[in-house]
Short mmCIF file of C-alpha atoms in Angstrom, two decimals:
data_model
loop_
_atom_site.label_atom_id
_atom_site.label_comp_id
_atom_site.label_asym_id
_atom_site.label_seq_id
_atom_site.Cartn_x
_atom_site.Cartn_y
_atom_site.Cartn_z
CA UNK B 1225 -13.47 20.86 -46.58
CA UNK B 1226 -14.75 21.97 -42.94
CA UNK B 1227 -11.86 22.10 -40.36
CA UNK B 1228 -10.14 23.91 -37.74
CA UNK B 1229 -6.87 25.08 -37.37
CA UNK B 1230 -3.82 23.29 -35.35
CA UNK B 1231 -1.40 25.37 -33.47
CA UNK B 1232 0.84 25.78 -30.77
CA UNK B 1233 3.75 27.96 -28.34
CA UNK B 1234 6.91 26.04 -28.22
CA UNK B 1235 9.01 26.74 -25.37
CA UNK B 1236 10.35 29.95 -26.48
CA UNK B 1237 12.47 30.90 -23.75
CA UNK B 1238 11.78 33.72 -20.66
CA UNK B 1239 10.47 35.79 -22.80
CA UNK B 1240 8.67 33.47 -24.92
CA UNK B 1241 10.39 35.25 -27.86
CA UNK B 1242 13.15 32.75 -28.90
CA UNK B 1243 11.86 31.66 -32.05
CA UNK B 1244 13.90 29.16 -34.13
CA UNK B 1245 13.01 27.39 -37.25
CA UNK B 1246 14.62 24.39 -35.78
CA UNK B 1247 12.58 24.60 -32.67
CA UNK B 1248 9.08 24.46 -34.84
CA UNK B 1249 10.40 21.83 -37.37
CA UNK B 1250 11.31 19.42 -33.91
CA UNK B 1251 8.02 19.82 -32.84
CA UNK B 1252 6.37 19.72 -36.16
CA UNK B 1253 8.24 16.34 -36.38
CA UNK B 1254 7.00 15.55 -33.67
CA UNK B 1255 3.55 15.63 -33.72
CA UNK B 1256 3.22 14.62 -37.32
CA UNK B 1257 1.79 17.41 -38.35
CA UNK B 1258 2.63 20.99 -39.51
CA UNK B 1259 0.92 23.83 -37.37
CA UNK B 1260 -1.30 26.74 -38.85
CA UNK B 1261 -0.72 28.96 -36.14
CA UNK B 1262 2.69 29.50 -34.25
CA UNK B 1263 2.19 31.49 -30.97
CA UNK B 1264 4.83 33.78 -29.35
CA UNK B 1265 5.37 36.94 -27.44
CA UNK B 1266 6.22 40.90 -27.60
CA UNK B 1267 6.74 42.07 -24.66
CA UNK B 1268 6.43 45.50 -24.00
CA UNK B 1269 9.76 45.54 -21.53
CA UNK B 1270 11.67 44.24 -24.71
CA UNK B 1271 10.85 48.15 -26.59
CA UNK B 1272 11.21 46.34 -30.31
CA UNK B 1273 8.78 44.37 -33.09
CA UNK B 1274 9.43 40.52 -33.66
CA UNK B 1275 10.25 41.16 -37.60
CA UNK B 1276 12.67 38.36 -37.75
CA UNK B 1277 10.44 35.89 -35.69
CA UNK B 1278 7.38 36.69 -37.56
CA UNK B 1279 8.89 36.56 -41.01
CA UNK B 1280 10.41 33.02 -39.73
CA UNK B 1281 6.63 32.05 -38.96
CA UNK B 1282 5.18 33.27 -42.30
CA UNK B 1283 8.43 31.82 -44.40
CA UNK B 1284 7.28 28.53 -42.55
CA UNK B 1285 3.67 28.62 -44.28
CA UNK B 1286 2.36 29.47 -40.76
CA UNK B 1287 0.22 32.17 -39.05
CA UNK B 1288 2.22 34.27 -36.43
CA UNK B 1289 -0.04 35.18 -33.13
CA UNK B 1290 1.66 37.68 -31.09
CA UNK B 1291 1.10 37.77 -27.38
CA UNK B 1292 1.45 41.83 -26.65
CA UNK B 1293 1.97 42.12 -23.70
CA UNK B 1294 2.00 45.71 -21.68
CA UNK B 1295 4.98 44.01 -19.38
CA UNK B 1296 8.42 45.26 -17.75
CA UNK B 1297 11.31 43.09 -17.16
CA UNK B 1298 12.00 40.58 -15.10
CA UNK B 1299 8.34 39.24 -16.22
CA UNK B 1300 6.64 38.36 -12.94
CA UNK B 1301 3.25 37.70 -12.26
CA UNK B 1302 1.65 38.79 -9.68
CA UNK B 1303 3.11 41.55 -8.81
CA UNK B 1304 0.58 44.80 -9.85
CA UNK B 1305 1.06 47.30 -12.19
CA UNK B 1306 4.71 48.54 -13.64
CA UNK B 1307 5.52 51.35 -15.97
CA UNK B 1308 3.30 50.06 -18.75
CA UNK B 1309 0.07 50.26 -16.76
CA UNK B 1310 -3.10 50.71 -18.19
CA UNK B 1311 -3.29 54.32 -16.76
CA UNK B 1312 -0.26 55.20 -18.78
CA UNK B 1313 -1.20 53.80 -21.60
CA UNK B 1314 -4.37 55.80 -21.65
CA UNK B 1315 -2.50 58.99 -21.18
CA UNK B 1316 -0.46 58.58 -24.03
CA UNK B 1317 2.94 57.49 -22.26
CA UNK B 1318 3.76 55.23 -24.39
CA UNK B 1319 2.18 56.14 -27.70
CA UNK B 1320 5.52 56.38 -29.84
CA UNK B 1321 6.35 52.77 -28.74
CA UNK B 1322 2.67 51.84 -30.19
CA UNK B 1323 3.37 53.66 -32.98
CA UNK B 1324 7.06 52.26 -33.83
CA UNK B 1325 5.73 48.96 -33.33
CA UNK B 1326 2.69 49.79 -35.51
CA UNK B 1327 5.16 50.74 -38.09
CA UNK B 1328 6.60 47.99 -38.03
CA UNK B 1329 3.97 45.41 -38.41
CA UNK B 1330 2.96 47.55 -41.27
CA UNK B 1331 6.34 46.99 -42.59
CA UNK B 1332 6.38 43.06 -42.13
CA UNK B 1333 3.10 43.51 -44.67
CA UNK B 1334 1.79 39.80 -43.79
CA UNK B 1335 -1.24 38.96 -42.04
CA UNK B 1336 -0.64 38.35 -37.81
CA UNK B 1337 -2.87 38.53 -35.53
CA UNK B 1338 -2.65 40.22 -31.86
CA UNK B 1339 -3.80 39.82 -28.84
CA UNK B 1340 -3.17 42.34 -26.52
CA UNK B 1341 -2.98 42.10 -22.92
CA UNK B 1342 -4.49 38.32 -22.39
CA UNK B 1343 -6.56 36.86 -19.46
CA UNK B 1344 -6.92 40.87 -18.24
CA UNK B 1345 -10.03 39.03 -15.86
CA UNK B 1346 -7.62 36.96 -14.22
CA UNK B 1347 -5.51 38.18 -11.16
CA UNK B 1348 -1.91 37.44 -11.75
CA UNK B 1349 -0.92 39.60 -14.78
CA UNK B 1350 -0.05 43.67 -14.20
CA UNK B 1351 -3.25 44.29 -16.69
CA UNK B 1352 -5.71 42.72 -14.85
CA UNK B 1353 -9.04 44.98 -13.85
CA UNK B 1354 -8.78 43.85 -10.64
CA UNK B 1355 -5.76 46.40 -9.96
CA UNK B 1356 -7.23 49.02 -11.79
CA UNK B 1357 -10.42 49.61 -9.43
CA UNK B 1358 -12.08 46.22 -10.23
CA UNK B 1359 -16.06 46.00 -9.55
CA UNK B 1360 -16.08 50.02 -8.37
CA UNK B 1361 -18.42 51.37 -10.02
CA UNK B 1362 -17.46 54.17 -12.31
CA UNK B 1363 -19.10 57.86 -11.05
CA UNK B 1364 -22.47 58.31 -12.59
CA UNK B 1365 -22.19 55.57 -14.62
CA UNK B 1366 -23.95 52.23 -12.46
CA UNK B 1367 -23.94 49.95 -15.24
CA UNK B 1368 -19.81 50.11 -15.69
CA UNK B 1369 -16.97 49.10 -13.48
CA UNK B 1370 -13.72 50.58 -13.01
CA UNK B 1371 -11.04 47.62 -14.10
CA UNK B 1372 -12.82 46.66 -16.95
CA UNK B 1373 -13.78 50.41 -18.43
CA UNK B 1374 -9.63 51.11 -17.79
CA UNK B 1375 -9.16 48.24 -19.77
CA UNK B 1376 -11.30 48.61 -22.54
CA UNK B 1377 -10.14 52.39 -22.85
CA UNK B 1378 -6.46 51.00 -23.31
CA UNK B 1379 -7.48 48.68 -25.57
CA UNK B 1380 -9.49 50.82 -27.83
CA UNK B 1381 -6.27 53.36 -27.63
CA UNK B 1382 -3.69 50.52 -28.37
CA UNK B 1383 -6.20 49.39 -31.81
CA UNK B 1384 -6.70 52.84 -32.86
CA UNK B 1385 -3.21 53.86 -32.64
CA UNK B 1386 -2.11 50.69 -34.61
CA UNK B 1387 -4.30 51.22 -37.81
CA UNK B 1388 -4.28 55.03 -37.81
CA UNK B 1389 -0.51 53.90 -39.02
CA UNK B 1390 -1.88 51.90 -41.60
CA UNK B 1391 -0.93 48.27 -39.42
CA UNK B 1392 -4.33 46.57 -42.02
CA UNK B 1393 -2.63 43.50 -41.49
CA UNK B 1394 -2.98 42.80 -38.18
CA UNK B 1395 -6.14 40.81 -37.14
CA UNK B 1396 -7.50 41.66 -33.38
CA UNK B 1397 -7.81 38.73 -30.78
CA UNK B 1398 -9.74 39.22 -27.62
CA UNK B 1399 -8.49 36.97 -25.29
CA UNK B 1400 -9.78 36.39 -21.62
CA UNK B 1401 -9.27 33.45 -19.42
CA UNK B 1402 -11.93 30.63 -19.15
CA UNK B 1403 -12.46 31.41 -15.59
CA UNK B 1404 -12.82 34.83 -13.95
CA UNK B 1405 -10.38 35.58 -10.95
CA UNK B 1406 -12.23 36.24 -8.64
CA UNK B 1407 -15.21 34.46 -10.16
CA UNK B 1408 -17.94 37.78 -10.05
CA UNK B 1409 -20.05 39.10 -12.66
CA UNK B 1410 -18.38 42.50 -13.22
CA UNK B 1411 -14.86 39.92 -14.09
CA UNK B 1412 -16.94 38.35 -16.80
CA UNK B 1413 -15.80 38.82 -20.69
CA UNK B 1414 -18.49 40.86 -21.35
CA UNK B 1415 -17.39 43.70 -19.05
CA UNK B 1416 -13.78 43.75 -20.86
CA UNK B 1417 -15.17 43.76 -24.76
CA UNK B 1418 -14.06 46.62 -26.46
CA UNK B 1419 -16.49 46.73 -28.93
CA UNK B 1420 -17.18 44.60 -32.19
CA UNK B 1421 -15.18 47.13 -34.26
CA UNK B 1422 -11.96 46.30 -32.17
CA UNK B 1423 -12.08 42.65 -32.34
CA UNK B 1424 -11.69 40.22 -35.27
CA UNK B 1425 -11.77 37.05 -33.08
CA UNK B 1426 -12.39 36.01 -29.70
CA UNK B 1427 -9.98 34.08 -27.47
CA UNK B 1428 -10.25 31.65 -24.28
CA UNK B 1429 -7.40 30.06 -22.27
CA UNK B 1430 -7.72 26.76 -21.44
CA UNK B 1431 -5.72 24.85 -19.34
CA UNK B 1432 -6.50 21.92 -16.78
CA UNK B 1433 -3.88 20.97 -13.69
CA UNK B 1434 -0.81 23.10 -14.09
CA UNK B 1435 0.74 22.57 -10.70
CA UNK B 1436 0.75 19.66 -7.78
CA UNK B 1437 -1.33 20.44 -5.93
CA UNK B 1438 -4.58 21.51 -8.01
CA UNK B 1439 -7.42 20.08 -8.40
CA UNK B 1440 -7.83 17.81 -11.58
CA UNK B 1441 -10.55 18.45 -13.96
CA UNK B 1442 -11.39 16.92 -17.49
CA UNK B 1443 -11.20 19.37 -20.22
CA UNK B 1444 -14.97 19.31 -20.66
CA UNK B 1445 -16.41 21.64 -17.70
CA UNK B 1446 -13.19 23.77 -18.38
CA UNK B 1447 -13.96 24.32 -21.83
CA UNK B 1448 -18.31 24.24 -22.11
CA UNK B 1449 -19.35 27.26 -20.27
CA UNK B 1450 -16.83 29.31 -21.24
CA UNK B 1451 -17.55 29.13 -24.34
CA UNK B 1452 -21.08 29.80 -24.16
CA UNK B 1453 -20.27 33.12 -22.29
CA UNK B 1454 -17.84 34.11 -24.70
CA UNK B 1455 -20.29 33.58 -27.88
CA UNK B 1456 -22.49 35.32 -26.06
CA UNK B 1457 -19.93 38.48 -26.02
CA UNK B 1458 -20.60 39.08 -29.87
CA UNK B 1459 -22.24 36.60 -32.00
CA UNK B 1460 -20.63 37.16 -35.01
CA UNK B 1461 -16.80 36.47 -34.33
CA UNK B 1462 -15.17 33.21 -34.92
CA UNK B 1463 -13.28 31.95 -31.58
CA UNK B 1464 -10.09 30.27 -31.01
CA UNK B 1465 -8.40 28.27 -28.29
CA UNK B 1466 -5.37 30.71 -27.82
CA UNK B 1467 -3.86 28.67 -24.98
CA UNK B 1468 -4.73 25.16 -23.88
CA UNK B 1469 -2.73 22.61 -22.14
CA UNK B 1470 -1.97 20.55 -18.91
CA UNK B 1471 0.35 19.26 -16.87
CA UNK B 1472 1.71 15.86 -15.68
CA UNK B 1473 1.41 14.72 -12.02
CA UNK B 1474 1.23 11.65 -9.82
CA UNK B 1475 -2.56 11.17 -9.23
CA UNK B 1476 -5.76 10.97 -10.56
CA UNK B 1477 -5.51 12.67 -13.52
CA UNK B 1478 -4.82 11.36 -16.93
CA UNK B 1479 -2.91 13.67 -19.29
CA UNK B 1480 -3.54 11.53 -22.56
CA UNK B 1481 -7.14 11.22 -22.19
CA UNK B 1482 -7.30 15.34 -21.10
CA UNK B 1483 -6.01 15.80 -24.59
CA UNK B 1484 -7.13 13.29 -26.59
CA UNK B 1485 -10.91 13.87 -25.22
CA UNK B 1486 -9.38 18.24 -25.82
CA UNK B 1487 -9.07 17.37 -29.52
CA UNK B 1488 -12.45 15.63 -30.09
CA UNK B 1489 -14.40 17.91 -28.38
CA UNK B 1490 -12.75 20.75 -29.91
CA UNK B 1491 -13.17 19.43 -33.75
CA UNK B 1492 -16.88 18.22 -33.18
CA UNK B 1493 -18.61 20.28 -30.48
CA UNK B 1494 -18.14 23.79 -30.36
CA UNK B 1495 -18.96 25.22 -34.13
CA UNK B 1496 -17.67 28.60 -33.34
CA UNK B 1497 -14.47 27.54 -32.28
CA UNK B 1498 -11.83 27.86 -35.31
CA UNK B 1499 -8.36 27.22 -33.99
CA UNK B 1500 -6.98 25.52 -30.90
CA UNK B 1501 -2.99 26.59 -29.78
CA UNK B 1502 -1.58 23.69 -27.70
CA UNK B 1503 1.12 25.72 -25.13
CA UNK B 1504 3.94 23.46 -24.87
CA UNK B 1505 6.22 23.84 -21.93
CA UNK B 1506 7.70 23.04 -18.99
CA UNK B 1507 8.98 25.59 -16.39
CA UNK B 1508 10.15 25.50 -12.69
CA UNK B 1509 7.72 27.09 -9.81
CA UNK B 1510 9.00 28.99 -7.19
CA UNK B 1511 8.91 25.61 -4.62
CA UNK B 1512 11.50 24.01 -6.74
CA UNK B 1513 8.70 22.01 -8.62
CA UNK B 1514 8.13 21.78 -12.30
CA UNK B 1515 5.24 21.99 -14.53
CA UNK B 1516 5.48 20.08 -17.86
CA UNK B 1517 2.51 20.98 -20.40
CA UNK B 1518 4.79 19.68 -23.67
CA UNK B 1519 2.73 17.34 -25.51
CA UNK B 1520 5.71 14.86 -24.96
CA UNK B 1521 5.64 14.82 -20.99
CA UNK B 1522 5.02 10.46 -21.46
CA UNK B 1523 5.21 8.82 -23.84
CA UNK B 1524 0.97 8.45 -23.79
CA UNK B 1525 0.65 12.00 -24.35
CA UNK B 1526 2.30 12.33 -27.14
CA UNK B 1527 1.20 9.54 -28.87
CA UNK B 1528 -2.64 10.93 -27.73
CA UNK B 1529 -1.39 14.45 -29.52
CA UNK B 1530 -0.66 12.83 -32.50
CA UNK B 1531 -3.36 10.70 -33.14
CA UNK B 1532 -6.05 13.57 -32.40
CA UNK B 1533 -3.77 16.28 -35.00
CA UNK B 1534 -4.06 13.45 -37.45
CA UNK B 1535 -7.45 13.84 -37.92
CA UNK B 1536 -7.67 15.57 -41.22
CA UNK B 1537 -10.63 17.82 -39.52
CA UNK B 1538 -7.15 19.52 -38.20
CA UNK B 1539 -5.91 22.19 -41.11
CA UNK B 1540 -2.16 22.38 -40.89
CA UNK B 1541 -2.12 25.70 -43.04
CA UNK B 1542 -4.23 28.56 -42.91
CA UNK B 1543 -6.84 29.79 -45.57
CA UNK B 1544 -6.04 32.86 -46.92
CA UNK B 1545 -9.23 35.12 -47.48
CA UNK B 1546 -8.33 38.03 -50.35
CA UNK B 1547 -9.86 41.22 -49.00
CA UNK B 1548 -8.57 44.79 -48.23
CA UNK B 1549 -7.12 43.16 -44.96
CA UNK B 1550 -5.54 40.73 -45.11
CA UNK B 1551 -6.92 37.80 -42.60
CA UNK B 1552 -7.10 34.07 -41.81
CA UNK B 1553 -10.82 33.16 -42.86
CA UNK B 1554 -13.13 30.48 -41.23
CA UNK B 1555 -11.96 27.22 -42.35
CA UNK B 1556 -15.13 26.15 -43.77
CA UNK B 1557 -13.76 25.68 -47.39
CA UNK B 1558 -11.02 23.73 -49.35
CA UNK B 1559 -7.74 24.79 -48.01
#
């Protein structure tokens, strides 16, 4: 049976770390469906590993995909670099955090996958190239730019610290943003990817209006070119969907139809695409204002959620493939 994987972040708090059993089983409810991937976050601010969380996730029958995130406390975007920036993670500052945490993972013994330091070619996170030099070019080297090459470099450092401890069960996700920020070559994926030997999947955020305000798009010109830059990163990798959503607003836009046209286009036109992660939330902006991407914002988007999940082209529990690593395979055979 050919399918791809349903999964979603569920309002875990702050520090999107909250994880209750309750909390998935609600949503599971729901939606009418059970997820194969539930998303949440280790920050770096926090100093621990999620054991407790992920063992919760993988009790559940469910994949845990851990958000690790080089961040201090209180959490803020856009606000530049803090004490976990890339710089010091390439001198070695923080190496016996990397490794506890390694040790960890290693511990927990189930498959997870990681991805570290998301959407680094946006502009609002403290990772992003653009604070680390972005399209200077490095000395003597014309083809490479600063941002990304610091980025890659802490990468590479992060994955080669975590399985020199022996952390085989943690699957690599590469995860930029659909859109650069700012929108120039040098931002693309392709200047960020650390190499095919650091990556198990690839990873796009997707998300339509998030704010009033914005401009609404359909998820379709959003989603299309994206992913043909992104294949064309490494043709070999299976992709996923890490983050998709939208919010509600007065206007033009039409939330049901953004997701209901999301889930079709998902399932039936993009092949390399695996596994889509709904992010379901709804947080106050800084004007007093709030943003609502949960699935049940009306009563239409929910009911739009559902009936796209239902489609039995959307695996509710991952495929184990039995290897030396442990992994989630390419649902292209009976679950």
């Amino acid at each position: 049976m050919e399918g791809k994987y349903t999964g979603a972040y569920i309002d875990f708090g702050d520090a999107e770390d909250e994880v209750t059993l309750e909390t998935i089983e609600d949503f599971e409810a729901m939606v009418g469906k059970h997820q194969a991937i539930i998303a949440s976050s280790s920050y770096w601010g926090e100093q621990t590993f999620p054991t407790q969380n992920l063992e919760m996730i993988a009790r559940h029958g469910s994949l845990p995909l851990v958000f690790w995130s080089p961040w201090d406390r209180p959490y803020l975007q856009n606000h530049g670099p803090d004490r976990f920036s890339l710089l010091e993670i390439n001198k070695g500052t923080w190496d016996s955090y990397i490794d506890r945490w390694a040790d960890a993972a290693r511990a927990f013994g189930q498959p997870m996958m990681v991805s570290f330091a998301n959407e680094m070619n946006g502009d609002w996170f403290p990772w992003s190239g653009v604070l680390y030099g972005g399209k200077e070019k490095v000395e003597g080297r014309p083809n490479e730019y600063k941002g990304p090459e610091t980025f890659k470099a802490a990468y590479r450092h992060v994955v080669d610290r975590v399985r020199a401890r022996g952390a085989n069960n943690v699957q690599w996700l590469f995860h930029t943003n659909n859109y650069a920020e700012p929108n120039e070559g040098w931002n693309y994926p392709a200047s960020y990817y650390p190499g095919a030997q650091y990556v198990d999947w690839l990873g796009l955020s997707i998300y339509g209006q998030q704010v009033g305000g914005e401009n609404w798009s359909p998820i379709e010109p959003l989603l299309t070119w994206p992913y043909e830059q992104m294949a064309a990163v490494d043709p070999t990798k299976p992709m996923m969907v890490a983050e998709w959503g939208v919010g509600e607003f007065p206007g033009p836009g039409n939330k049901a139809a953004f997701i209901r046209e999301g889930l079709d286009l998902l399932r039936a036109k993009y092949p390399r695409i695996k596994a889509a992660v709904f992010w379901h939330e709804r947080w106050q902006n800084d004007d007093n204002t709030y943003s609502n991407l949960r699935v049940n914002s009306s009563v239409e988007a929910l009911e739009a959620y559902r009936a796209g999940v239902a489609n039995p082209g959307w695996l509710d529990r991952p495929i184990w493939e039995v290897s030396s690593r442990a992994k989630p395979r390419d649902p292209v055979a009976k679950p």
